[in-house]
Coordinates of C-alpha atoms in Angstrom, one line a residue:
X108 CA 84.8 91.0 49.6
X109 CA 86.5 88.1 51.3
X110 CA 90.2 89.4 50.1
X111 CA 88.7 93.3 51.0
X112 CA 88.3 91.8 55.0
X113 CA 91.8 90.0 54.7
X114 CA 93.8 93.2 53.4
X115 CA 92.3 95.1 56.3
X116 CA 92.5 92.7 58.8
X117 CA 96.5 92.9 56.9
X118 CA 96.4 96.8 57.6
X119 CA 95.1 96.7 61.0
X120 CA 98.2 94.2 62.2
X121 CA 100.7 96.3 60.6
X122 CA 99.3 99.1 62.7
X123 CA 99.4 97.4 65.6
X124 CA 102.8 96.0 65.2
X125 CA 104.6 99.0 64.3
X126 CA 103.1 100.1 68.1
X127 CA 104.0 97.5 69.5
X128 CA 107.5 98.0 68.1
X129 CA 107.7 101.8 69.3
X130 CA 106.3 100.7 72.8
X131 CA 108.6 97.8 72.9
X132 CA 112.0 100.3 72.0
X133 CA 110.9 102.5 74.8
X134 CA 110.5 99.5 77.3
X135 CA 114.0 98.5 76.8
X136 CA 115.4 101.9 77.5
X137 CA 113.5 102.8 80.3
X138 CA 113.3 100.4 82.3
X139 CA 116.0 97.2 83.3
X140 CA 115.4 95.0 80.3
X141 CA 117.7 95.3 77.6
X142 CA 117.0 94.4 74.1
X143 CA 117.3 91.3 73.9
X144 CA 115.0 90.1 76.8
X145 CA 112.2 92.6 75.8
X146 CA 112.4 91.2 71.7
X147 CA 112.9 87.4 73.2
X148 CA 110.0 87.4 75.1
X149 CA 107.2 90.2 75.2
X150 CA 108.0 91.9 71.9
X151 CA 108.2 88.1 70.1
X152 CA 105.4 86.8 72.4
X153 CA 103.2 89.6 71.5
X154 CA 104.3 89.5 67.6
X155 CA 103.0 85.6 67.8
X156 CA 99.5 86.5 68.8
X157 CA 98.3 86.9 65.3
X158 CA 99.8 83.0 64.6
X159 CA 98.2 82.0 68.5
X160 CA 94.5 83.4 67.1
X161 CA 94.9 82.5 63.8
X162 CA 95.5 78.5 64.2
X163 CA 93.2 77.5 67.3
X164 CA 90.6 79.5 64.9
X165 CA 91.8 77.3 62.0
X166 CA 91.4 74.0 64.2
X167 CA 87.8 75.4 66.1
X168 CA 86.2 75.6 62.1
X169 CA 87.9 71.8 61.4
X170 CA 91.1 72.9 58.9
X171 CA 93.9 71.8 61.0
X172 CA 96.3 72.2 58.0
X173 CA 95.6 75.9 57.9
X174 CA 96.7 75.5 61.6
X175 CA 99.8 74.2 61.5
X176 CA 101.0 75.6 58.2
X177 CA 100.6 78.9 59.4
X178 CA 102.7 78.1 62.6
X179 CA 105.5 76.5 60.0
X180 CA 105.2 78.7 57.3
X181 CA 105.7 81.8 60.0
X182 CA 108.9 80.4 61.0
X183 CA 109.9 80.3 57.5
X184 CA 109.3 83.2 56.4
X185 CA 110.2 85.0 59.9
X186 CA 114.0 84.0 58.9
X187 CA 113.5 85.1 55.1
X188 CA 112.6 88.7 57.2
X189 CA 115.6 88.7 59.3
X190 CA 117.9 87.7 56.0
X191 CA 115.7 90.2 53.6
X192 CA 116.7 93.5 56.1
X193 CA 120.2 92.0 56.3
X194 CA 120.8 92.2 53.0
X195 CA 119.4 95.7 52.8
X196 CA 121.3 97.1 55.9
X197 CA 124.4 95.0 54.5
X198 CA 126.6 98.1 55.1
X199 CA 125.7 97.5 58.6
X200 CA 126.5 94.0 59.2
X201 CA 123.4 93.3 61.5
X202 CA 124.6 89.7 62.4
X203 CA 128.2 91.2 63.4
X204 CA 126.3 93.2 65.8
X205 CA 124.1 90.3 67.4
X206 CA 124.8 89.4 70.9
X207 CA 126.3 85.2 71.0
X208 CA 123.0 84.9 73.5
X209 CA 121.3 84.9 70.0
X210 CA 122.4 81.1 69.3
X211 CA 120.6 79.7 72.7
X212 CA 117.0 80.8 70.7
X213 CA 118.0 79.6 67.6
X214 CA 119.0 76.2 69.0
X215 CA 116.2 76.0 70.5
X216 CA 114.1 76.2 67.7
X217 CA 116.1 74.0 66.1
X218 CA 115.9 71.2 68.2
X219 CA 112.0 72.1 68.3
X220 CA 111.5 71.9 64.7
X221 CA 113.3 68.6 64.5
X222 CA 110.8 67.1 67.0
X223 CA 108.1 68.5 64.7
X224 CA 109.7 67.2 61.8
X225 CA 110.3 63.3 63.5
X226 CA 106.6 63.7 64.2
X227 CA 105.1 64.8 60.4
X228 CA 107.4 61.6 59.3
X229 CA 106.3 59.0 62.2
X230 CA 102.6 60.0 62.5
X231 CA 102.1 58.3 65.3
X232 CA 98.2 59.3 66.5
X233 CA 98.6 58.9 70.5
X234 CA 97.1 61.1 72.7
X235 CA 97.3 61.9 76.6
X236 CA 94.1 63.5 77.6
X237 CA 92.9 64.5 74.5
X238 CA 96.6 66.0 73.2
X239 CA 98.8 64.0 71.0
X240 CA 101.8 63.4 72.3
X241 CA 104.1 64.8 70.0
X242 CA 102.7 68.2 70.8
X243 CA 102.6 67.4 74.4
X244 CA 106.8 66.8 74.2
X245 CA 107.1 70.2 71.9
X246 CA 105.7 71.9 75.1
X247 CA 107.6 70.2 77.5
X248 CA 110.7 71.0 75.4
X249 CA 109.9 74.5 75.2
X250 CA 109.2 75.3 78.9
X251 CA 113.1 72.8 79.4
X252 CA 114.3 75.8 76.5
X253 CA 113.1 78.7 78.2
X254 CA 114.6 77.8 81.8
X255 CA 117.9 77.2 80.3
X256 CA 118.3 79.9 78.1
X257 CA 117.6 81.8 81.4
X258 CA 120.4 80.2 83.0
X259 CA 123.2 80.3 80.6
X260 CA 126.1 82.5 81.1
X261 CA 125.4 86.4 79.8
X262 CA 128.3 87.0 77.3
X263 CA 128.2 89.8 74.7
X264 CA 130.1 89.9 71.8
X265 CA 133.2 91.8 71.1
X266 CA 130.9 93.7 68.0
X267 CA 127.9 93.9 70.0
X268 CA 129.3 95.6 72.7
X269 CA 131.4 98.2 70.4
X270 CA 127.8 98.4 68.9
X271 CA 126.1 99.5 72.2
X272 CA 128.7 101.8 73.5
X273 CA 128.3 103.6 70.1
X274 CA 124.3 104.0 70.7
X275 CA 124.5 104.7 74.7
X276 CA 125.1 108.3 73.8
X277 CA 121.8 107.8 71.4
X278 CA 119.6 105.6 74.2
X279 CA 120.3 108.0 76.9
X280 CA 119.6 111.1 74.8
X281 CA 115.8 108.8 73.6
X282 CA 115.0 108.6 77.6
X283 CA 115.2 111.9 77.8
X284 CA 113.6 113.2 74.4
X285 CA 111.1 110.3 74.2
X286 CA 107.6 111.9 75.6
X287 CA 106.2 107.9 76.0
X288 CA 106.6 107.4 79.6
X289 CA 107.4 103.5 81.0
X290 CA 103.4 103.2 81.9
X291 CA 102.4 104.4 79.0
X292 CA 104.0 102.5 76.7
X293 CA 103.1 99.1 79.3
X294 CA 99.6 100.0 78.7
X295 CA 99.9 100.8 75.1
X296 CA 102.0 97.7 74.3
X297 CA 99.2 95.5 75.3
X298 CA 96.5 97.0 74.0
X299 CA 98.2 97.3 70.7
X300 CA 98.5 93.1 71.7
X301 CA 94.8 93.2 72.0
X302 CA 94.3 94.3 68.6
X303 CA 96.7 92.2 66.9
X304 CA 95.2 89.3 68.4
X305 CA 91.9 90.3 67.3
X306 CA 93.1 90.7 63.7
X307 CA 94.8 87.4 63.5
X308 CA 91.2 85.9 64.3
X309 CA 89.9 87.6 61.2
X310 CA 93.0 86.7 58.9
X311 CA 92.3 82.9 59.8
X312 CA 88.4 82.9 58.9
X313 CA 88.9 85.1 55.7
X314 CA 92.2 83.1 54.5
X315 CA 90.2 79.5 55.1
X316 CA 87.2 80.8 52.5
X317 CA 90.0 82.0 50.0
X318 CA 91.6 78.6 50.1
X319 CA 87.7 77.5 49.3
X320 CA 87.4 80.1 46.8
X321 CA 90.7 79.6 44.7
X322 CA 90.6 76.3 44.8
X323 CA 94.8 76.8 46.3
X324 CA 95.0 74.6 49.0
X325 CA 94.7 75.2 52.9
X326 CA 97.8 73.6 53.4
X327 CA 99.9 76.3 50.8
X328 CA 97.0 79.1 51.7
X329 CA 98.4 78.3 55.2
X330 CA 102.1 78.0 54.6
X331 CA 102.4 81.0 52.4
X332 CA 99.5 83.2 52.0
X333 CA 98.4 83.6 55.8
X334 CA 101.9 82.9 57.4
X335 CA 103.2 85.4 55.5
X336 CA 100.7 88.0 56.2
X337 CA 100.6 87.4 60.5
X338 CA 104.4 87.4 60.1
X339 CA 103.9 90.9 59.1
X340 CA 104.0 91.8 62.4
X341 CA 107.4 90.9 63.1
X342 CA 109.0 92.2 59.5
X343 CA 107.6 95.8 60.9
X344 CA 109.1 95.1 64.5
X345 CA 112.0 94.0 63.4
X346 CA 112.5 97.1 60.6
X347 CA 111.5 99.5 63.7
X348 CA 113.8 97.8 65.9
X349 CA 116.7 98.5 63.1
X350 CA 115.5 102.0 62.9
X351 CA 116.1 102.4 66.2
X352 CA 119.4 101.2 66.2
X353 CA 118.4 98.1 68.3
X354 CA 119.7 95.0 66.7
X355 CA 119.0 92.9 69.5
X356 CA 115.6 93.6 70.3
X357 CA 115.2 92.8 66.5
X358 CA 116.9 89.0 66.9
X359 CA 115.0 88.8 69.4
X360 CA 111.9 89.4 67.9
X361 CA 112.1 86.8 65.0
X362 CA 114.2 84.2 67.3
X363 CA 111.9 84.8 70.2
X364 CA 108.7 83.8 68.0
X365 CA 110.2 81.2 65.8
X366 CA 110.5 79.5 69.4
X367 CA 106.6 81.0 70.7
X368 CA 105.7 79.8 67.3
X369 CA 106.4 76.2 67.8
X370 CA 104.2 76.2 71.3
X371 CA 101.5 77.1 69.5
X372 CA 101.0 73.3 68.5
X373 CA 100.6 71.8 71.2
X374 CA 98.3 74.8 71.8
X375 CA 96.1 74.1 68.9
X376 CA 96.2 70.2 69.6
X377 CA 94.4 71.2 73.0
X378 CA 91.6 72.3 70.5
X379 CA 91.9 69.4 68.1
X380 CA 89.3 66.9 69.2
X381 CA 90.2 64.2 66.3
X382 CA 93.2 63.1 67.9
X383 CA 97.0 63.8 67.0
X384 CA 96.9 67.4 65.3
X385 CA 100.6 66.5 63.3
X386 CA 99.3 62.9 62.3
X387 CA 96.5 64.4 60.5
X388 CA 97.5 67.3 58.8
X389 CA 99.1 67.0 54.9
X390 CA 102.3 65.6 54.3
X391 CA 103.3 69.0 52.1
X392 CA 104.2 70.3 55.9
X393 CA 107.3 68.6 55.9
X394 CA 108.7 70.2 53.2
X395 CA 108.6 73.6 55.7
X396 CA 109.8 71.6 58.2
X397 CA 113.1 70.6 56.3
X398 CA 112.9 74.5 55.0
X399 CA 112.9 75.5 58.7
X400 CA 115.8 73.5 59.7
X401 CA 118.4 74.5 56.6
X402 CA 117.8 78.0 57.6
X403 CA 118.4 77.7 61.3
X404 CA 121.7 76.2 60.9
X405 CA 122.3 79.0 58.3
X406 CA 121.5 81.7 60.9
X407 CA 123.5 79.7 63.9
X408 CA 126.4 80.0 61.9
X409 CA 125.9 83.6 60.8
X410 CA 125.8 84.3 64.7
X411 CA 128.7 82.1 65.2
X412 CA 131.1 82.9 62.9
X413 CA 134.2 85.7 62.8
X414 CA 133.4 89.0 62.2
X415 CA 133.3 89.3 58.9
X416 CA 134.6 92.3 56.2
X417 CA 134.2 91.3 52.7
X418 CA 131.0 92.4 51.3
X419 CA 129.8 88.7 49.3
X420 CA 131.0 86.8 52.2
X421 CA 129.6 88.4 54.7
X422 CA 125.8 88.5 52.7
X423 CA 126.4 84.6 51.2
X424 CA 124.2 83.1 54.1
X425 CA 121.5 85.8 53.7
X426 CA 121.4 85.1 49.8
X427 CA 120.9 81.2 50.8
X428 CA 118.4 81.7 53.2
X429 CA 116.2 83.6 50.6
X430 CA 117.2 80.6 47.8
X431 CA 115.8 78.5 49.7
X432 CA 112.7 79.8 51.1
X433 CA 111.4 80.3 47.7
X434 CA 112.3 76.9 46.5
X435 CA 110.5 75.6 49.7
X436 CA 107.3 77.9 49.2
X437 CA 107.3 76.5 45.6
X438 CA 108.2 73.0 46.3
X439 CA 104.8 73.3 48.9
X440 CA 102.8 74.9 45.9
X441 CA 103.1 72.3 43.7
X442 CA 103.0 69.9 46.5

């Protein structure tokens, strides 16, 4: 019955997400927030909760690798999502149409992972007030992020903006036709929050007694099997978002929580009461961490780069990305 409870606890955040999604599409049409802020923040913070619930539940019932290898693994496999839809909307060229503003996120989670990374290799079990203080500098780096990402200069690319004056017709024409009012879909975005968070709760008690029952590991139950699943969230937020013809709501979303994600450490080491949280867990978490990292640069130089018009060039980066997130998932298997 175990796996019965996780696939529903599975349905119920797809549900949810695709909600959210809808709700989130509407909020950045009707009201001043453009894509981009509404995916950075509220649609990726939202999409996180299930990764928020899911690892202080891991570290309150004492499996801390369940914790942080769902937060890792998430990350992971949030930029196989954003390369996996990439490759099927290749005709489209979604990382043409990405807005520059793109690359602040991903080099902040970057530079975030990397402090994670230094940490998993040092170990070093201090802690100030009862958090270690690796996780104490991931937050510290986060909130330094956040307030200057909010600063930097607004510049939209050439594509992105031939991009939204091809839609405006179509986003004007949605405010009119759209029967969710602005309330509404406030009110309906954070209940469908609620729920997701609720789920994710559920997804981290059921995947730690499969990890018992299989006899798999928490730290690749963690990194694969449950990351993969609260992730799901953003894969459906991030195809409604493309539906929608709202690339940048969709970068925002996986950017946004890859970033969320990493807060969620320092988070779970508040919980932690057996010191550092990253000094304890496995070793096998590095292997994410290094995972992580090669795809980040990847997708800061897809952002980066000339438009490009040859079909295999332009999809090279998104065939890497999904090389090497299943020879990390299997390298953390058999780890």
């Amino acid at each position: 019955m175990v796996f019965v409870y996780f696939l529903l606890a599975a349905a119920i955040t797809v549900y949810a997400a695709i909600k959210l999604s809808t709700y989130a599409d509407v909020m950045s049409t009707k009201s001043k927030m453009g894509g981009l802020i509404v995916g950075t923040v509220l649609l990726a913070g939202a999409t996180s909760l299930p990764e928020v619930t899911t690892s202080v539940s891991a570290v309150l019932i004492n499996n801390p690798d369940i914790a942080i290898g769902n937060m890792l693994g998430s990350n992971l496999f949030n930029i196989f999502i954003l390369a996996m839809f990439d490759l099927y909307f290749r005709q489209k060229r979604l990382f043409n149409g990405a807005d520059r503003e793109h690359l602040y996120t991903a080099m902040l989670g970057l530079a975030l992972t990397l402090v994670t990374m230094l940490a998993l290799i040092l170990r070093i079990d201090f802690t100030i007030l009862g958090v270690g203080i690796d996780a104490l500098l991931i937050a510290v780096l986060y909130a330094i992020g956040i307030y200057w990402i909010g600063r930097m200069p607004k510049e939209v690319s050439s594509a992105a903006t031939l991009e939204v004056s091809d839609t405006s017709n179509d986003h004007a024409l949605a405010e009119l036709q759209n029967p969710i009012t602005l309330r509404h879909a406030i009110v309906g975005f954070g209940i469908a929050a609620i729920v997701i968070m609720a789920a994710g709760t559920a997804l981290s008690i059921t995947g730690d007694q499969i990890a018992v029952v299989t006899g798999l590991g928490s730290s690749f139950v963690g990194s694969f099997l449950i990351a993969a699943t609260t992730s799901l969230p953003e894969a459906v937020a991030v195809f409604m978002a493309l539906k929608l013809k709202n690339v940048n709501l969709a970068f925002g979303s996986i950017l946004g929580s890859n970033i969320f994600n990493m807060l969620i450490i320092a988070m779970s080491d508040v919980f932690y009461r057996n010191g550092s949280i990253l000094a304890d867990v496995s070793s096998s978490h590095l292997v994410t961490s290094v995972g992580i990292t090669i795809l980040s640069i990847i997708v800061m130089y897809s952002i980066l780069r000339k438009q490009v018009t040859k079909s295999f060039k332009y999809v090279l980066p998104s065939l890497m990305i999904v090389i090497v997130y299943f020879v990390s998932s299997y390298l953390i298997f058999i780890g």
